[in-house]
JSON list of C-alpha atoms in Angstrom, two decimals:
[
{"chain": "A", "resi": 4, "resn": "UNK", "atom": "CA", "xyz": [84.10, 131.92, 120.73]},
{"chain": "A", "resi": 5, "resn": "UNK", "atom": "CA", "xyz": [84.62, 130.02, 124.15]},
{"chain": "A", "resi": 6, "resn": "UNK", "atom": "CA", "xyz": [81.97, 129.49, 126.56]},
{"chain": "A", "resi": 7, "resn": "UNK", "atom": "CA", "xyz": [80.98, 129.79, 130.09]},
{"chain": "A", "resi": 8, "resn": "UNK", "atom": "CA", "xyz": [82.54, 126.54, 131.87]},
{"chain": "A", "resi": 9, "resn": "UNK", "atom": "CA", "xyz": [79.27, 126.72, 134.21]},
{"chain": "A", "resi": 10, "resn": "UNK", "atom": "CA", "xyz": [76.88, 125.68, 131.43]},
{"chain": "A", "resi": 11, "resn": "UNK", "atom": "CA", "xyz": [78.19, 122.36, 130.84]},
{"chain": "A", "resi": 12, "resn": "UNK", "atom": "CA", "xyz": [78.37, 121.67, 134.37]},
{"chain": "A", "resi": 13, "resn": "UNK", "atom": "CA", "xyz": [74.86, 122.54, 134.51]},
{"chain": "A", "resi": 14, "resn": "UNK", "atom": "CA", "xyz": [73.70, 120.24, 131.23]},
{"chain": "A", "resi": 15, "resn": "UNK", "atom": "CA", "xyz": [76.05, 117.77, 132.94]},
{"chain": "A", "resi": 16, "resn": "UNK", "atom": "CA", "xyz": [74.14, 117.38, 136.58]},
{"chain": "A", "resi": 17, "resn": "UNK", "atom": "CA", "xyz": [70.71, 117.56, 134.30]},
{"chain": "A", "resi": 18, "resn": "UNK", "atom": "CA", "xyz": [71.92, 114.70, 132.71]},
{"chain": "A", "resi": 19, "resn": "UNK", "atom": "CA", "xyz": [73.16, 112.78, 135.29]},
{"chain": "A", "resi": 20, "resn": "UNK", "atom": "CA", "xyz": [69.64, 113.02, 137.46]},
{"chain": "A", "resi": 21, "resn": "UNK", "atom": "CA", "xyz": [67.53, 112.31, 133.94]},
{"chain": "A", "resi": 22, "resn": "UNK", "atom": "CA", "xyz": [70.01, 109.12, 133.27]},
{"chain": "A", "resi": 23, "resn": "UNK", "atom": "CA", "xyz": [69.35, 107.93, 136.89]},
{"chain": "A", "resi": 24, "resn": "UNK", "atom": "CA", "xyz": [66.12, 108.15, 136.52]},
{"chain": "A", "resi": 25, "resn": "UNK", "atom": "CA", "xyz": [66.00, 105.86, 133.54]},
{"chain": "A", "resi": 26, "resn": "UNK", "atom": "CA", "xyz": [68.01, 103.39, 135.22]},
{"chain": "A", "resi": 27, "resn": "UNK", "atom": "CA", "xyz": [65.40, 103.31, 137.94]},
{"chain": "A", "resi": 28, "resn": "UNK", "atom": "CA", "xyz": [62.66, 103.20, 135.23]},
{"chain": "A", "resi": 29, "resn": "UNK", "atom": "CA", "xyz": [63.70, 101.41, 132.45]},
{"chain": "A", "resi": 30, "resn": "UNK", "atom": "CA", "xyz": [62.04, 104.69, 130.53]},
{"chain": "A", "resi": 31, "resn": "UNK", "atom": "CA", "xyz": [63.01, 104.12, 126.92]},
{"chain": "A", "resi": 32, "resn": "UNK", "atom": "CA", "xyz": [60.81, 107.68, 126.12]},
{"chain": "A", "resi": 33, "resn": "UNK", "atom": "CA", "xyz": [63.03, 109.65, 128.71]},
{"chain": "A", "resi": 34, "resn": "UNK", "atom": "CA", "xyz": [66.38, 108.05, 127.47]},
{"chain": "A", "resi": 35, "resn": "UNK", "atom": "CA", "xyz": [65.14, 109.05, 123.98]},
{"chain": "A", "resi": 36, "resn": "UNK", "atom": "CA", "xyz": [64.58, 112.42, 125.24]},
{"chain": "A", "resi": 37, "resn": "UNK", "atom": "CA", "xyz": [68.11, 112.61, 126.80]},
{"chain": "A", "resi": 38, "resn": "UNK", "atom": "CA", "xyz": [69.25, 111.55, 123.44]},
{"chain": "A", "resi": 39, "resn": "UNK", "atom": "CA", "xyz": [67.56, 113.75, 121.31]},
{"chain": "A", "resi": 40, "resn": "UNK", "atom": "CA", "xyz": [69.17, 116.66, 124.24]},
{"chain": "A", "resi": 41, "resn": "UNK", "atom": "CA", "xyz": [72.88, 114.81, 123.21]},
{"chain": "A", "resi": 42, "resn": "UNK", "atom": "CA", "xyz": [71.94, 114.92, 118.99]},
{"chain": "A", "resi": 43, "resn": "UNK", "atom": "CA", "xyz": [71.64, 118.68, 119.51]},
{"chain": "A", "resi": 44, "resn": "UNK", "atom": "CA", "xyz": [74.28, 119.50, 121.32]},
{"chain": "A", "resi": 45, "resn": "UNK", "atom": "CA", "xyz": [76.37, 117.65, 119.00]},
{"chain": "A", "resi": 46, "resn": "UNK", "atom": "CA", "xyz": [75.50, 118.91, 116.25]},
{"chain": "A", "resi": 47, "resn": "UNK", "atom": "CA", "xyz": [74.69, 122.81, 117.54]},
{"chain": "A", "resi": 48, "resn": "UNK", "atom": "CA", "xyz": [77.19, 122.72, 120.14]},
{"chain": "A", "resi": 49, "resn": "UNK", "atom": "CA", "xyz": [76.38, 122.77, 124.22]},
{"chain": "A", "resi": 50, "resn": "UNK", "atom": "CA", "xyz": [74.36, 126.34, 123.77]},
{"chain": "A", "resi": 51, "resn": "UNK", "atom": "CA", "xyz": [72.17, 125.15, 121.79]},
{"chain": "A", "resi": 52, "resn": "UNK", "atom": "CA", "xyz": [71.16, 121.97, 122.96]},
{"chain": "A", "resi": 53, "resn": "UNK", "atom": "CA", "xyz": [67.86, 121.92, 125.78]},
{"chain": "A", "resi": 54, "resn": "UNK", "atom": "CA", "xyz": [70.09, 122.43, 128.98]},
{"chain": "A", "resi": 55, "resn": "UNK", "atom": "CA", "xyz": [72.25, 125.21, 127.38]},
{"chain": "A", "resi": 56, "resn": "UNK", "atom": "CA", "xyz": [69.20, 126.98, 126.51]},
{"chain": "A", "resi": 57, "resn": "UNK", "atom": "CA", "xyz": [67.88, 126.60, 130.40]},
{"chain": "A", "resi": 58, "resn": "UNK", "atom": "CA", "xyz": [71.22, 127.47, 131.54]},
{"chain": "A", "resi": 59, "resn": "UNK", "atom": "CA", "xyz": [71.56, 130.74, 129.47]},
{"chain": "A", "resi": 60, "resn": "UNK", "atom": "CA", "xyz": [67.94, 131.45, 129.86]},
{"chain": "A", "resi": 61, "resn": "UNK", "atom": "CA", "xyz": [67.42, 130.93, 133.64]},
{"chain": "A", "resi": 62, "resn": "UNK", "atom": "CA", "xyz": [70.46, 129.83, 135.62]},
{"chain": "A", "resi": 63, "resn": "UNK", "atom": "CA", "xyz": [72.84, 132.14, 134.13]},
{"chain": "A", "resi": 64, "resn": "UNK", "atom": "CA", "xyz": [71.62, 135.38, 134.85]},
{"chain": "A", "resi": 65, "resn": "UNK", "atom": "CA", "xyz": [71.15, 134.65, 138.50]},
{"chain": "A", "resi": 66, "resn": "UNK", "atom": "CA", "xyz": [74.36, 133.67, 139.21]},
{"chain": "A", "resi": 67, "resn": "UNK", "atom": "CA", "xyz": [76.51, 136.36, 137.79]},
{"chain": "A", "resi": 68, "resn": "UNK", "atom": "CA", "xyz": [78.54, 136.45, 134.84]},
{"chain": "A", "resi": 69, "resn": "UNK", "atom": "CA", "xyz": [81.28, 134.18, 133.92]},
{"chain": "A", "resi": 70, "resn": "UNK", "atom": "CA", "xyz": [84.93, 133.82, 135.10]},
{"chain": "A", "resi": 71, "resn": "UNK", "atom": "CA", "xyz": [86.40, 131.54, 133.29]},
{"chain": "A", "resi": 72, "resn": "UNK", "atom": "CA", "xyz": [86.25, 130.14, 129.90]},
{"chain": "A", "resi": 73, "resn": "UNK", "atom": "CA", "xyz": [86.57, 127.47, 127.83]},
{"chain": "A", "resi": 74, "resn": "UNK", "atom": "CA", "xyz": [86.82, 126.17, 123.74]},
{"chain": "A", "resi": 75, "resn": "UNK", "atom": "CA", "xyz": [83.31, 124.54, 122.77]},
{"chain": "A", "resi": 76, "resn": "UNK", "atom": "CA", "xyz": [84.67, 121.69, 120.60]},
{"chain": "A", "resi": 77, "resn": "UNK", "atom": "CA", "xyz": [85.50, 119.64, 123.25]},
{"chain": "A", "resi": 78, "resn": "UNK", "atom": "CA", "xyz": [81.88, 119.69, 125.15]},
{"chain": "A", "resi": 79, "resn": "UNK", "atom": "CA", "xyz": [80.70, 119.58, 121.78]},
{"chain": "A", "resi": 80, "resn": "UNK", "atom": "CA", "xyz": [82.18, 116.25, 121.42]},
{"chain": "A", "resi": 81, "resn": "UNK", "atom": "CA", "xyz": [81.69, 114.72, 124.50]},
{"chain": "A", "resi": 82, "resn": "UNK", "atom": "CA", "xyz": [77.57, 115.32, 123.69]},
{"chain": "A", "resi": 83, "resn": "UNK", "atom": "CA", "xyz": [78.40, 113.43, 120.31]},
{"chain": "A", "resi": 84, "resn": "UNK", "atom": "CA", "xyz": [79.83, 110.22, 122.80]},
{"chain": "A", "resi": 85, "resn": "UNK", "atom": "CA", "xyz": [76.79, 110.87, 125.10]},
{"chain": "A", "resi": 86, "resn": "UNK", "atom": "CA", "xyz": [74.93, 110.14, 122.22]},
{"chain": "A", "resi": 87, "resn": "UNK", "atom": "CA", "xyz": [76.56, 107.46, 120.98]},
{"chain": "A", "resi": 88, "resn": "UNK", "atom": "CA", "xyz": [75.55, 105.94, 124.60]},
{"chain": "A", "resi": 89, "resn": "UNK", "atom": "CA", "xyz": [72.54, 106.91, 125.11]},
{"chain": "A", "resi": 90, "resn": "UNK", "atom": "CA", "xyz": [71.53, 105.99, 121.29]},
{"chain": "A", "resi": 91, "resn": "UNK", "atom": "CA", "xyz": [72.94, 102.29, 122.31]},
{"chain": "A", "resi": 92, "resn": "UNK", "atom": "CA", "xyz": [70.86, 102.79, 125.60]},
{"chain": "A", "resi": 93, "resn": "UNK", "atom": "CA", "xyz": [67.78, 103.77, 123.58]},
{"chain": "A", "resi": 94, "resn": "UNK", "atom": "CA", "xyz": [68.48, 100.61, 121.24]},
{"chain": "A", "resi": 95, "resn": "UNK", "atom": "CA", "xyz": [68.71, 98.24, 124.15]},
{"chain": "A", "resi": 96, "resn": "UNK", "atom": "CA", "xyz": [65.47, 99.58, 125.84]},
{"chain": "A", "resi": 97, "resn": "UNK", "atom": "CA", "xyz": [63.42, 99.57, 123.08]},
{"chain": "A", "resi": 98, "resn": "UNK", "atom": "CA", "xyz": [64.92, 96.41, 121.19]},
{"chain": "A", "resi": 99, "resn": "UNK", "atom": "CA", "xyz": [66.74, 94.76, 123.60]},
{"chain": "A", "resi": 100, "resn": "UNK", "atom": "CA", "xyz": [68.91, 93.05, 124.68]},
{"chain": "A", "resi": 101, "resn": "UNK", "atom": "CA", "xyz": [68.02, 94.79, 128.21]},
{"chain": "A", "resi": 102, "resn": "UNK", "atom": "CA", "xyz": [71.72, 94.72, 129.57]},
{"chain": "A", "resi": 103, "resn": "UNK", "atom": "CA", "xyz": [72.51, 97.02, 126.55]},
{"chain": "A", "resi": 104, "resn": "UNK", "atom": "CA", "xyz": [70.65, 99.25, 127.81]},
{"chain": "A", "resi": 105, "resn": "UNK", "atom": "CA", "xyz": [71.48, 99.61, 131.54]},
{"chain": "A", "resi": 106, "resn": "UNK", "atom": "CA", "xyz": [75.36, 98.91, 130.50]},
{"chain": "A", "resi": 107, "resn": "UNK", "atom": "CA", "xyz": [75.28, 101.92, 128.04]},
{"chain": "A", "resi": 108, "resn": "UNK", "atom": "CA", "xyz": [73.03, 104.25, 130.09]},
{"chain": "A", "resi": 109, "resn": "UNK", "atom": "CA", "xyz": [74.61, 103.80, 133.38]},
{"chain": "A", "resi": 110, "resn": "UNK", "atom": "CA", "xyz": [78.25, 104.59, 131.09]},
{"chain": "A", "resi": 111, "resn": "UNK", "atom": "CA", "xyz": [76.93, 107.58, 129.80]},
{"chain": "A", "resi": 112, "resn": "UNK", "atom": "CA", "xyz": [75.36, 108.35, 133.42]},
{"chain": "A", "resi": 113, "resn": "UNK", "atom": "CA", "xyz": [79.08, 107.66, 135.02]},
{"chain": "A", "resi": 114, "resn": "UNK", "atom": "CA", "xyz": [80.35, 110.37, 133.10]},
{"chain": "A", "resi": 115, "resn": "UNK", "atom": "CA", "xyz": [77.69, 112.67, 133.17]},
{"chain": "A", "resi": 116, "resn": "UNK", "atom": "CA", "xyz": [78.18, 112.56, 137.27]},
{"chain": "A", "resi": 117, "resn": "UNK", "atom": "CA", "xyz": [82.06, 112.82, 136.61]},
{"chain": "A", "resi": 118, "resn": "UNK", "atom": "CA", "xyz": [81.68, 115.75, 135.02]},
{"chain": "A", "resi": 119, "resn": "UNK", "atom": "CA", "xyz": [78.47, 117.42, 137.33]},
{"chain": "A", "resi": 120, "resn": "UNK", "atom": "CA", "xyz": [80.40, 116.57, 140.45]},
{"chain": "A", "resi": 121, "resn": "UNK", "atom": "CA", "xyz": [84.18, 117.03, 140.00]},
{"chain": "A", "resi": 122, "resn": "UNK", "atom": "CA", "xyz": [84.50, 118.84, 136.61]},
{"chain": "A", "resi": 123, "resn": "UNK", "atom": "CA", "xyz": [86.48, 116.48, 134.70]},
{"chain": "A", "resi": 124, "resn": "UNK", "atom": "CA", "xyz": [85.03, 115.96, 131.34]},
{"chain": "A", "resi": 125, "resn": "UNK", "atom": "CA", "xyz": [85.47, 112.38, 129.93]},
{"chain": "A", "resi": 126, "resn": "UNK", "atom": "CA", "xyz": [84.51, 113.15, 127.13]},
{"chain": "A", "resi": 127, "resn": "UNK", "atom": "CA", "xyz": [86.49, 116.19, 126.79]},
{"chain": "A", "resi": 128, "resn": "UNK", "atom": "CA", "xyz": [89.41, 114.65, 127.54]},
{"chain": "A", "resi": 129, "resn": "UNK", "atom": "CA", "xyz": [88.53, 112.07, 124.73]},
{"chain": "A", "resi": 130, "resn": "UNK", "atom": "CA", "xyz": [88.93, 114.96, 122.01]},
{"chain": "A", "resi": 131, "resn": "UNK", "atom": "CA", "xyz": [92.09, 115.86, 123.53]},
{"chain": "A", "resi": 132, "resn": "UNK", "atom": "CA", "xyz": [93.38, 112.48, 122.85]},
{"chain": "A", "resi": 133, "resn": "UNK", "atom": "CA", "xyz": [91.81, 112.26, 119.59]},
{"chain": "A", "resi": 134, "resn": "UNK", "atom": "CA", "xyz": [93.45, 115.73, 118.34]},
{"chain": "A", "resi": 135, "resn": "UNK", "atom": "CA", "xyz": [97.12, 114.99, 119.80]},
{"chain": "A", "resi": 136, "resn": "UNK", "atom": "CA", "xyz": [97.27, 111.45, 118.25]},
{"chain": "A", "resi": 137, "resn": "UNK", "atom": "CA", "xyz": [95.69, 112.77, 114.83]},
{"chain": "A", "resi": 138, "resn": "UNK", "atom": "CA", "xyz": [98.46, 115.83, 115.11]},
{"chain": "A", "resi": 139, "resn": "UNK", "atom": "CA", "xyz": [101.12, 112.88, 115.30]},
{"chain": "A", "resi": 140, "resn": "UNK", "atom": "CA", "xyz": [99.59, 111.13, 112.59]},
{"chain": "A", "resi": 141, "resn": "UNK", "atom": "CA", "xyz": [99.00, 114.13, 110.32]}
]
């Protein structure tokens, strides 16, 4: 079943102002937050993770219903590469070495803004790639 386009938007600017505010931090408890936020979206897909749940819960009915559409695996994978990032960030804050963690963080927050901002999904367009070169291979 596709989704509402507008809810990974929404997780998307969430994430970009909770990633900034790590970078300004250095808040290894709010960057494990944020990656806890990824795991579940990963794994349950965008709806189910924190931000789907606020979009669907409060955002959503106040702006109308949706207009356009899209397939879930691909959000559902770019949360799995946020996570990958942010779990490196997480590592670096808590472990170090400290450039891990602002090189990884301030990745994941350069896509997050990408995506909040002008709609193009990085990691969206990662699964596309993945899928067409695995169709080749296959």
């Amino acid at each position: 079943m596709d989704i509402d386009v507008r809810g990974p938007r929404f997780g998307a600017a969430v994430t970009t102002v909770v990633l900034a505010v790590v970078l300004v931090t250095g808040s290894a408890w709010l960057l494990a937050w944020q990656t806890l936020a990824f795991a579940l979206g990963a794994a349950g897909g965008v709806g189910r993770s924190p931000y789907g749940w606020l979009f669907r819960t409060a955002v959503r009915p106040r702006i109308g219903p949706p207009t356009e559409f899209e397939a879930p695996e691909p959000p559902r994978f770019a949360q799995a590469v946020g996570l990958v990032f942010a779990g490196l960030g997480l590592v670096g804050y808590t472990f170090g070495p400290d450039w891990l963690g602002l090189a990884a963080t301030g990745a994941a927050l350069a896509a997050a803004f990408l995506n909040a901002g002008f709609g193009y999904c990085l990691g969206c367009e990662m699964y596309l790639l993945v899928r067409r070169l695995t169709v080749r291979a296959g």
